[in-house]
mmCIF file of N, CA and C in Angstrom:
data_model
loop_
_atom_site.group_PDB
_atom_site.id
_atom_site.type_symbol
_atom_site.label_atom_id
_atom_site.label_comp_id
_atom_site.label_asym_id
_atom_site.label_seq_id
_atom_site.Cartn_x
_atom_site.Cartn_y
_atom_site.Cartn_z
ATOM 1 N N UNK A 227 0.859 -1.172 0.000
ATOM 2 C CA UNK A 227 0.000 0.000 0.000
ATOM 3 C C UNK A 227 0.904 1.233 0.000
ATOM 4 N N UNK A 228 0.599 2.185 -0.833
ATOM 5 C CA UNK A 228 1.429 3.387 -0.919
ATOM 6 C C UNK A 228 1.217 4.271 0.305
ATOM 7 N N UNK A 229 2.137 5.207 0.515
ATOM 8 C CA UNK A 229 2.009 6.140 1.627
ATOM 9 C C UNK A 229 0.729 6.950 1.560
ATOM 10 N N UNK A 230 0.347 7.349 0.350
ATOM 11 C CA UNK A 230 -0.886 8.116 0.189
ATOM 12 C C UNK A 230 -2.097 7.290 0.570
ATOM 13 N N UNK A 231 -2.101 6.025 0.140
ATOM 14 C CA UNK A 231 -3.224 5.164 0.482
ATOM 15 C C UNK A 231 -3.221 4.881 1.982
ATOM 16 N N UNK A 232 -2.034 4.752 2.583
ATOM 17 C CA UNK A 232 -1.944 4.574 4.035
ATOM 18 C C UNK A 232 -2.615 5.749 4.745
ATOM 19 N N UNK A 233 -2.337 6.960 4.283
ATOM 20 C CA UNK A 233 -2.922 8.153 4.908
ATOM 21 C C UNK A 233 -4.444 8.122 4.791
ATOM 22 N N UNK A 234 -4.946 7.732 3.636
ATOM 23 C CA UNK A 234 -6.406 7.643 3.467
ATOM 24 C C UNK A 234 -6.999 6.580 4.392
ATOM 25 N N UNK A 235 -6.329 5.451 4.505
ATOM 26 C CA UNK A 235 -6.820 4.376 5.372
ATOM 27 C C UNK A 235 -6.790 4.802 6.850
ATOM 28 N N UNK A 236 -5.729 5.526 7.248
ATOM 29 C CA UNK A 236 -5.662 6.018 8.637
ATOM 30 C C UNK A 236 -6.803 6.984 8.912
ATOM 31 N N UNK A 237 -7.047 7.905 7.970
ATOM 32 C CA UNK A 237 -8.145 8.852 8.147
ATOM 33 C C UNK A 237 -9.477 8.112 8.191
ATOM 34 N N UNK A 238 -9.648 7.120 7.323
ATOM 35 C CA UNK A 238 -10.891 6.340 7.316
ATOM 36 C C UNK A 238 -11.103 5.657 8.668
ATOM 37 N N UNK A 239 -10.031 5.169 9.282
ATOM 38 C CA UNK A 239 -10.151 4.525 10.595
ATOM 39 C C UNK A 239 -10.571 5.522 11.667
ATOM 40 N N UNK A 240 -10.023 6.732 11.597
ATOM 41 C CA UNK A 240 -10.425 7.770 12.556
ATOM 42 C C UNK A 240 -11.902 8.110 12.361
ATOM 43 N N UNK A 241 -12.313 8.269 11.105
ATOM 44 C CA UNK A 241 -13.723 8.580 10.833
ATOM 45 C C UNK A 241 -14.619 7.477 11.370
ATOM 46 N N UNK A 242 -14.248 6.236 11.121
ATOM 47 C CA UNK A 242 -15.048 5.100 11.599
ATOM 48 C C UNK A 242 -15.144 5.111 13.125
ATOM 49 N N UNK A 243 -14.080 5.528 13.797
ATOM 50 C CA UNK A 243 -14.089 5.562 15.267
ATOM 51 C C UNK A 243 -15.062 6.609 15.807
ATOM 52 N N UNK A 244 -15.461 7.543 14.971
ATOM 53 C CA UNK A 244 -16.404 8.588 15.395
ATOM 54 C C UNK A 244 -17.860 8.150 15.265
ATOM 55 N N UNK A 245 -18.090 7.033 14.547
ATOM 56 C CA UNK A 245 -19.454 6.538 14.370
ATOM 57 C C UNK A 245 -20.064 6.241 15.738
ATOM 58 N N UNK A 246 -21.242 6.740 15.974
ATOM 59 C CA UNK A 246 -21.906 6.519 17.250
ATOM 60 C C UNK A 246 -21.405 7.419 18.355
ATOM 61 N N UNK A 247 -20.490 8.322 18.026
ATOM 62 C CA UNK A 247 -19.967 9.255 19.024
ATOM 63 C C UNK A 247 -20.974 10.349 19.337
ATOM 64 N N UNK A 248 -20.588 11.215 20.228
ATOM 65 C CA UNK A 248 -21.445 12.318 20.664
ATOM 66 C C UNK A 248 -21.471 13.407 19.596
ATOM 67 N N UNK A 249 -22.635 13.637 18.982
ATOM 68 C CA UNK A 249 -22.734 14.669 17.940
ATOM 69 C C UNK A 249 -22.422 16.080 18.440
ATOM 70 N N UNK A 250 -22.507 16.289 19.756
ATOM 71 C CA UNK A 250 -22.176 17.602 20.312
ATOM 72 C C UNK A 250 -20.672 17.771 20.506
ATOM 73 N N UNK A 251 -19.935 16.648 20.461
ATOM 74 C CA UNK A 251 -18.495 16.701 20.712
ATOM 75 C C UNK A 251 -17.660 16.438 19.459
ATOM 76 N N UNK A 252 -18.297 15.935 18.397
ATOM 77 C CA UNK A 252 -17.543 15.556 17.203
ATOM 78 C C UNK A 252 -18.311 15.948 15.950
ATOM 79 N N UNK A 253 -17.641 16.699 15.082
ATOM 80 C CA UNK A 253 -18.239 17.091 13.801
ATOM 81 C C UNK A 253 -18.607 15.857 12.977
ATOM 82 N N UNK A 254 -17.709 14.876 12.937
ATOM 83 C CA UNK A 254 -17.961 13.668 12.146
ATOM 84 C C UNK A 254 -19.117 12.876 12.749
ATOM 85 N N UNK A 255 -19.168 12.767 14.065
ATOM 86 C CA UNK A 255 -20.295 12.084 14.710
ATOM 87 C C UNK A 255 -21.602 12.789 14.369
ATOM 88 N N UNK A 256 -21.563 14.108 14.287
ATOM 89 C CA UNK A 256 -22.759 14.877 13.913
ATOM 90 C C UNK A 256 -23.180 14.555 12.479
ATOM 91 N N UNK A 257 -22.205 14.471 11.574
ATOM 92 C CA UNK A 257 -22.528 14.100 10.191
ATOM 93 C C UNK A 257 -23.149 12.703 10.138
ATOM 94 N N UNK A 258 -22.548 11.736 10.855
ATOM 95 C CA UNK A 258 -23.101 10.382 10.875
ATOM 96 C C UNK A 258 -24.510 10.366 11.454
ATOM 97 N N UNK A 259 -24.735 11.156 12.505
ATOM 98 C CA UNK A 259 -26.055 11.186 13.142
ATOM 99 C C UNK A 259 -27.117 11.751 12.206
ATOM 100 N N UNK A 260 -26.715 12.585 11.291
ATOM 101 C CA UNK A 260 -27.654 13.234 10.371
ATOM 102 C C UNK A 260 -27.534 12.680 8.945
ATOM 103 N N UNK A 261 -26.911 11.514 8.839
ATOM 104 C CA UNK A 261 -26.669 10.893 7.527
ATOM 105 C C UNK A 261 -27.973 10.328 6.948
ATOM 106 N N UNK A 262 -28.036 10.202 5.644
ATOM 107 C CA UNK A 262 -27.012 10.585 4.682
ATOM 108 C C UNK A 262 -27.100 12.046 4.248
ATOM 109 N N UNK A 263 -28.229 12.705 4.533
ATOM 110 C CA UNK A 263 -28.451 14.047 3.978
ATOM 111 C C UNK A 263 -27.366 15.047 4.332
ATOM 112 N N UNK A 264 -26.931 15.076 5.590
ATOM 113 C CA UNK A 264 -25.916 16.057 5.996
ATOM 114 C C UNK A 264 -24.591 15.795 5.272
ATOM 115 N N UNK A 265 -24.252 14.528 5.124
ATOM 116 C CA UNK A 265 -22.994 14.184 4.436
ATOM 117 C C UNK A 265 -23.076 14.588 2.970
ATOM 118 N N UNK A 266 -24.163 14.233 2.319
ATOM 119 C CA UNK A 266 -24.309 14.518 0.889
ATOM 120 C C UNK A 266 -24.380 16.023 0.624
ATOM 121 N N UNK A 267 -25.020 16.754 1.519
ATOM 122 C CA UNK A 267 -25.066 18.214 1.383
ATOM 123 C C UNK A 267 -23.659 18.799 1.454
ATOM 124 N N UNK A 268 -22.848 18.306 2.405
ATOM 125 C CA UNK A 268 -21.474 18.809 2.529
ATOM 126 C C UNK A 268 -20.655 18.478 1.290
ATOM 127 N N UNK A 269 -20.846 17.297 0.717
ATOM 128 C CA UNK A 269 -20.117 16.951 -0.503
ATOM 129 C C UNK A 269 -20.486 17.926 -1.615
ATOM 130 N N UNK A 270 -21.765 18.239 -1.748
ATOM 131 C CA UNK A 270 -22.193 19.205 -2.757
ATOM 132 C C UNK A 270 -21.573 20.574 -2.536
ATOM 133 N N UNK A 271 -21.573 21.023 -1.288
ATOM 134 C CA UNK A 271 -20.988 22.331 -0.962
ATOM 135 C C UNK A 271 -19.490 22.344 -1.272
ATOM 136 N N UNK A 272 -18.796 21.287 -0.841
ATOM 137 C CA UNK A 272 -17.345 21.244 -1.039
ATOM 138 C C UNK A 272 -16.997 21.105 -2.518
ATOM 139 N N UNK A 273 -17.801 20.365 -3.273
ATOM 140 C CA UNK A 273 -17.557 20.242 -4.717
ATOM 141 C C UNK A 273 -17.688 21.605 -5.386
ATOM 142 N N UNK A 274 -18.706 22.358 -5.006
ATOM 143 C CA UNK A 274 -18.902 23.697 -5.561
ATOM 144 C C UNK A 274 -17.737 24.610 -5.203
ATOM 145 N N UNK A 275 -17.287 24.561 -3.944
ATOM 146 C CA UNK A 275 -16.162 25.392 -3.522
ATOM 147 C C UNK A 275 -14.878 24.993 -4.247
ATOM 148 N N UNK A 276 -14.718 23.702 -4.533
ATOM 149 C CA UNK A 276 -13.547 23.236 -5.279
ATOM 150 C C UNK A 276 -13.572 23.781 -6.700
ATOM 151 N N UNK A 277 -14.727 23.730 -7.325
ATOM 152 C CA UNK A 277 -14.871 24.262 -8.688
ATOM 153 C C UNK A 277 -14.580 25.761 -8.701
ATOM 154 N N UNK A 278 -15.106 26.485 -7.717
ATOM 155 C CA UNK A 278 -14.882 27.935 -7.670
ATOM 156 C C UNK A 278 -13.397 28.252 -7.480
ATOM 157 N N UNK A 279 -12.717 27.491 -6.634
ATOM 158 C CA UNK A 279 -11.281 27.703 -6.426
ATOM 159 C C UNK A 279 -10.517 27.443 -7.718
ATOM 160 N N UNK A 280 -10.906 26.394 -8.431
ATOM 161 C CA UNK A 280 -10.235 26.070 -9.695
ATOM 162 C C UNK A 280 -10.496 27.151 -10.741
ATOM 163 N N UNK A 281 -11.718 27.647 -10.793
ATOM 164 C CA UNK A 281 -12.035 28.716 -11.743
ATOM 165 C C UNK A 281 -11.196 29.961 -11.449
ATOM 166 N N UNK A 282 -10.926 30.213 -10.170
ATOM 167 C CA UNK A 282 -10.110 31.365 -9.777
ATOM 168 C C UNK A 282 -8.619 31.106 -10.000
ATOM 169 N N UNK A 283 -8.252 29.851 -10.205
ATOM 170 C CA UNK A 283 -6.848 29.501 -10.400
ATOM 171 C C UNK A 283 -6.010 29.622 -9.149
ATOM 172 N N UNK A 284 -6.660 29.616 -7.991
ATOM 173 C CA UNK A 284 -5.967 29.772 -6.715
ATOM 174 C C UNK A 284 -5.477 28.408 -6.242
ATOM 175 N N UNK A 285 -4.197 28.127 -6.488
ATOM 176 C CA UNK A 285 -3.645 26.798 -6.234
ATOM 177 C C UNK A 285 -3.795 26.362 -4.783
ATOM 178 N N UNK A 286 -3.524 27.252 -3.846
ATOM 179 C CA UNK A 286 -3.634 26.890 -2.428
ATOM 180 C C UNK A 286 -5.079 26.555 -2.064
ATOM 181 N N UNK A 287 -6.019 27.342 -2.571
ATOM 182 C CA UNK A 287 -7.435 27.067 -2.303
ATOM 183 C C UNK A 287 -7.893 25.799 -3.008
ATOM 184 N N UNK A 288 -7.372 25.533 -4.202
ATOM 185 C CA UNK A 288 -7.727 24.287 -4.896
ATOM 186 C C UNK A 288 -7.346 23.093 -4.020
ATOM 187 N N UNK A 289 -6.144 23.113 -3.477
ATOM 188 C CA UNK A 289 -5.682 22.017 -2.621
ATOM 189 C C UNK A 289 -6.541 21.933 -1.367
ATOM 190 N N UNK A 290 -6.787 23.059 -0.724
ATOM 191 C CA UNK A 290 -7.569 23.082 0.512
ATOM 192 C C UNK A 290 -9.001 22.592 0.287
ATOM 193 N N UNK A 291 -9.626 23.093 -0.757
ATOM 194 C CA UNK A 291 -11.019 22.702 -1.033
ATOM 195 C C UNK A 291 -11.101 21.245 -1.479
ATOM 196 N N UNK A 292 -10.097 20.777 -2.222
ATOM 197 C CA UNK A 292 -10.087 19.368 -2.621
ATOM 198 C C UNK A 292 -9.927 18.480 -1.393
ATOM 199 N N UNK A 293 -9.089 18.897 -0.451
ATOM 200 C CA UNK A 293 -8.943 18.144 0.801
ATOM 201 C C UNK A 293 -10.280 18.070 1.538
ATOM 202 N N UNK A 294 -11.010 19.191 1.591
ATOM 203 C CA UNK A 294 -12.337 19.185 2.222
ATOM 204 C C UNK A 294 -13.282 18.236 1.497
ATOM 205 N N UNK A 295 -13.246 18.271 0.166
ATOM 206 C CA UNK A 295 -14.112 17.403 -0.637
ATOM 207 C C UNK A 295 -13.770 15.938 -0.391
ATOM 208 N N UNK A 296 -12.494 15.601 -0.444
ATOM 209 C CA UNK A 296 -12.088 14.214 -0.205
ATOM 210 C C UNK A 296 -12.476 13.767 1.195
ATOM 211 N N UNK A 297 -12.283 14.633 2.188
ATOM 212 C CA UNK A 297 -12.646 14.308 3.567
ATOM 213 C C UNK A 297 -14.116 13.908 3.651
ATOM 214 N N UNK A 298 -14.974 14.737 3.078
ATOM 215 C CA UNK A 298 -16.407 14.455 3.159
ATOM 216 C C UNK A 298 -16.790 13.236 2.327
ATOM 217 N N UNK A 299 -16.072 12.982 1.237
ATOM 218 C CA UNK A 299 -16.292 11.744 0.470
ATOM 219 C C UNK A 299 -15.902 10.528 1.303
ATOM 220 N N UNK A 300 -14.839 10.643 2.100
ATOM 221 C CA UNK A 300 -14.458 9.540 2.982
ATOM 222 C C UNK A 300 -15.521 9.287 4.054
ATOM 223 N N UNK A 301 -16.131 10.363 4.557
ATOM 224 C CA UNK A 301 -17.226 10.197 5.514
ATOM 225 C C UNK A 301 -18.381 9.450 4.836
ATOM 226 N N UNK A 302 -18.692 9.826 3.593
ATOM 227 C CA UNK A 302 -19.765 9.163 2.856
ATOM 228 C C UNK A 302 -19.444 7.679 2.660
ATOM 229 N N UNK A 303 -18.216 7.385 2.247
ATOM 230 C CA UNK A 303 -17.833 5.986 2.063
ATOM 231 C C UNK A 303 -18.035 5.204 3.360
ATOM 232 N N UNK A 304 -17.594 5.766 4.478
ATOM 233 C CA UNK A 304 -17.754 5.097 5.773
ATOM 234 C C UNK A 304 -19.224 4.875 6.090
ATOM 235 N N UNK A 305 -20.046 5.862 5.805
ATOM 236 C CA UNK A 305 -21.481 5.727 6.067
ATOM 237 C C UNK A 305 -22.059 4.523 5.326
ATOM 238 N N UNK A 306 -21.590 4.284 4.124
ATOM 239 C CA UNK A 306 -22.102 3.186 3.310
ATOM 240 C C UNK A 306 -21.281 1.897 3.447
ATOM 241 N N UNK A 307 -20.388 1.865 4.448
ATOM 242 C CA UNK A 307 -19.618 0.661 4.710
ATOM 243 C C UNK A 307 -18.516 0.389 3.698
ATOM 244 N N UNK A 308 -18.045 1.446 3.066
ATOM 245 C CA UNK A 308 -16.980 1.327 2.064
ATOM 246 C C UNK A 308 -15.695 1.933 2.602
ATOM 247 N N UNK A 309 -14.589 1.598 1.956
ATOM 248 C CA UNK A 309 -13.282 2.093 2.383
ATOM 249 C C UNK A 309 -12.558 2.720 1.199
ATOM 250 N N UNK A 310 -11.545 3.546 1.470
ATOM 251 C CA UNK A 310 -10.764 4.126 0.368
ATOM 252 C C UNK A 310 -10.227 3.058 -0.582
ATOM 253 N N UNK A 311 -9.869 1.906 -0.054
ATOM 254 C CA UNK A 311 -9.360 0.827 -0.886
ATOM 255 C C UNK A 311 -10.344 0.376 -1.952
ATOM 256 N N UNK A 312 -11.644 0.504 -1.671
ATOM 257 C CA UNK A 312 -12.651 0.149 -2.673
ATOM 258 C C UNK A 312 -12.566 1.086 -3.880
ATOM 259 N N UNK A 313 -12.345 2.357 -3.609
ATOM 260 C CA UNK A 313 -12.219 3.341 -4.693
ATOM 261 C C UNK A 313 -10.881 3.148 -5.417
ATOM 262 N N UNK A 314 -9.813 2.916 -4.649
ATOM 263 C CA UNK A 314 -8.500 2.671 -5.251
ATOM 264 C C UNK A 314 -8.571 1.457 -6.173
ATOM 265 N N UNK A 315 -9.251 0.396 -5.731
ATOM 266 C CA UNK A 315 -9.376 -0.808 -6.559
ATOM 267 C C UNK A 315 -10.105 -0.499 -7.866
ATOM 268 N N UNK A 316 -11.131 0.342 -7.801
ATOM 269 C CA UNK A 316 -11.857 0.710 -9.021
ATOM 270 C C UNK A 316 -10.966 1.526 -9.952
ATOM 271 N N UNK A 317 -10.188 2.444 -9.389
ATOM 272 C CA UNK A 317 -9.258 3.222 -10.218
ATOM 273 C C UNK A 317 -8.212 2.304 -10.857
ATOM 274 N N UNK A 318 -7.718 1.348 -10.082
ATOM 275 C CA UNK A 318 -6.742 0.402 -10.628
ATOM 276 C C UNK A 318 -7.368 -0.453 -11.730
ATOM 277 N N UNK A 319 -8.634 -0.834 -11.557
ATOM 278 C CA UNK A 319 -9.329 -1.612 -12.581
ATOM 279 C C UNK A 319 -9.400 -0.833 -13.888
ATOM 280 N N UNK A 320 -9.570 0.479 -13.770
ATOM 281 C CA UNK A 320 -9.697 1.335 -14.947
ATOM 282 C C UNK A 320 -8.354 1.704 -15.569
ATOM 283 N N UNK A 321 -7.269 1.461 -14.838
ATOM 284 C CA UNK A 321 -5.937 1.842 -15.313
ATOM 285 C C UNK A 321 -5.647 1.194 -16.659
ATOM 286 N N UNK A 322 -5.204 1.998 -17.589
ATOM 287 C CA UNK A 322 -4.865 1.497 -18.903
ATOM 288 C C UNK A 322 -6.053 1.330 -19.833
ATOM 289 N N UNK A 323 -7.253 1.659 -19.344
ATOM 290 C CA UNK A 323 -8.453 1.576 -20.173
ATOM 291 C C UNK A 323 -8.746 2.974 -20.692
ATOM 292 N N UNK A 324 -9.012 3.081 -21.959
ATOM 293 C CA UNK A 324 -9.367 4.369 -22.542
ATOM 294 C C UNK A 324 -10.562 4.954 -21.793
ATOM 295 N N UNK A 325 -10.483 6.216 -21.462
ATOM 296 C CA UNK A 325 -11.606 6.882 -20.805
ATOM 297 C C UNK A 325 -12.870 6.818 -21.631
ATOM 298 N N UNK A 326 -12.734 6.945 -22.933
ATOM 299 C CA UNK A 326 -13.901 6.863 -23.811
ATOM 300 C C UNK A 326 -14.478 5.451 -23.811
ATOM 301 N N UNK A 327 -13.618 4.448 -23.823
ATOM 302 C CA UNK A 327 -14.083 3.059 -23.808
ATOM 303 C C UNK A 327 -14.740 2.733 -22.469
ATOM 304 N N UNK A 328 -14.151 3.204 -21.379
ATOM 305 C CA UNK A 328 -14.710 2.944 -20.051
ATOM 306 C C UNK A 328 -16.084 3.575 -19.919
ATOM 307 N N UNK A 329 -16.220 4.796 -20.391
ATOM 308 C CA UNK A 329 -17.509 5.481 -20.320
ATOM 309 C C UNK A 329 -18.548 4.762 -21.173
ATOM 310 N N UNK A 330 -18.171 4.311 -22.351
ATOM 311 C CA UNK A 330 -19.097 3.580 -23.223
ATOM 312 C C UNK A 330 -19.529 2.271 -22.570
ATOM 313 N N UNK A 331 -18.613 1.608 -21.864
ATOM 314 C CA UNK A 331 -18.939 0.354 -21.196
ATOM 315 C C UNK A 331 -19.961 0.554 -20.078
ATOM 316 N N UNK A 332 -19.932 1.716 -19.436
ATOM 317 C CA UNK A 332 -20.906 1.994 -18.368
ATOM 318 C C UNK A 332 -22.304 2.154 -18.923
ATOM 319 N N UNK A 333 -22.424 2.624 -20.151
ATOM 320 C CA UNK A 333 -23.736 2.844 -20.768
ATOM 321 C C UNK A 333 -24.392 1.539 -21.175
ATOM 322 N N UNK A 334 -23.588 0.527 -21.452
ATOM 323 C CA UNK A 334 -24.168 -0.727 -21.953
ATOM 324 C C UNK A 334 -24.452 -1.713 -20.849
#
């Protein structure tokens, strides 16, 4: 497992440890308590902020907003019983496959 994937797995473990926690003491526990709507709303907000940062060309904000987006996507994955490795495996499955061919395969 690469260092980057290790970091994602460590964060996923921390997020999972917040499940069932006190929503008044933990932001992540609050998201889980109000799932899925609160999690999905945050993903939408963070995706929009990421797009706006990219449109502005602000590299530091692009990184910061992407980190926020990924964080909330990890919360969503945990809510649905998934792990970063599931997404990594899908990306690896697609490796070397033409993007156009992969997209066409999803339609059929």
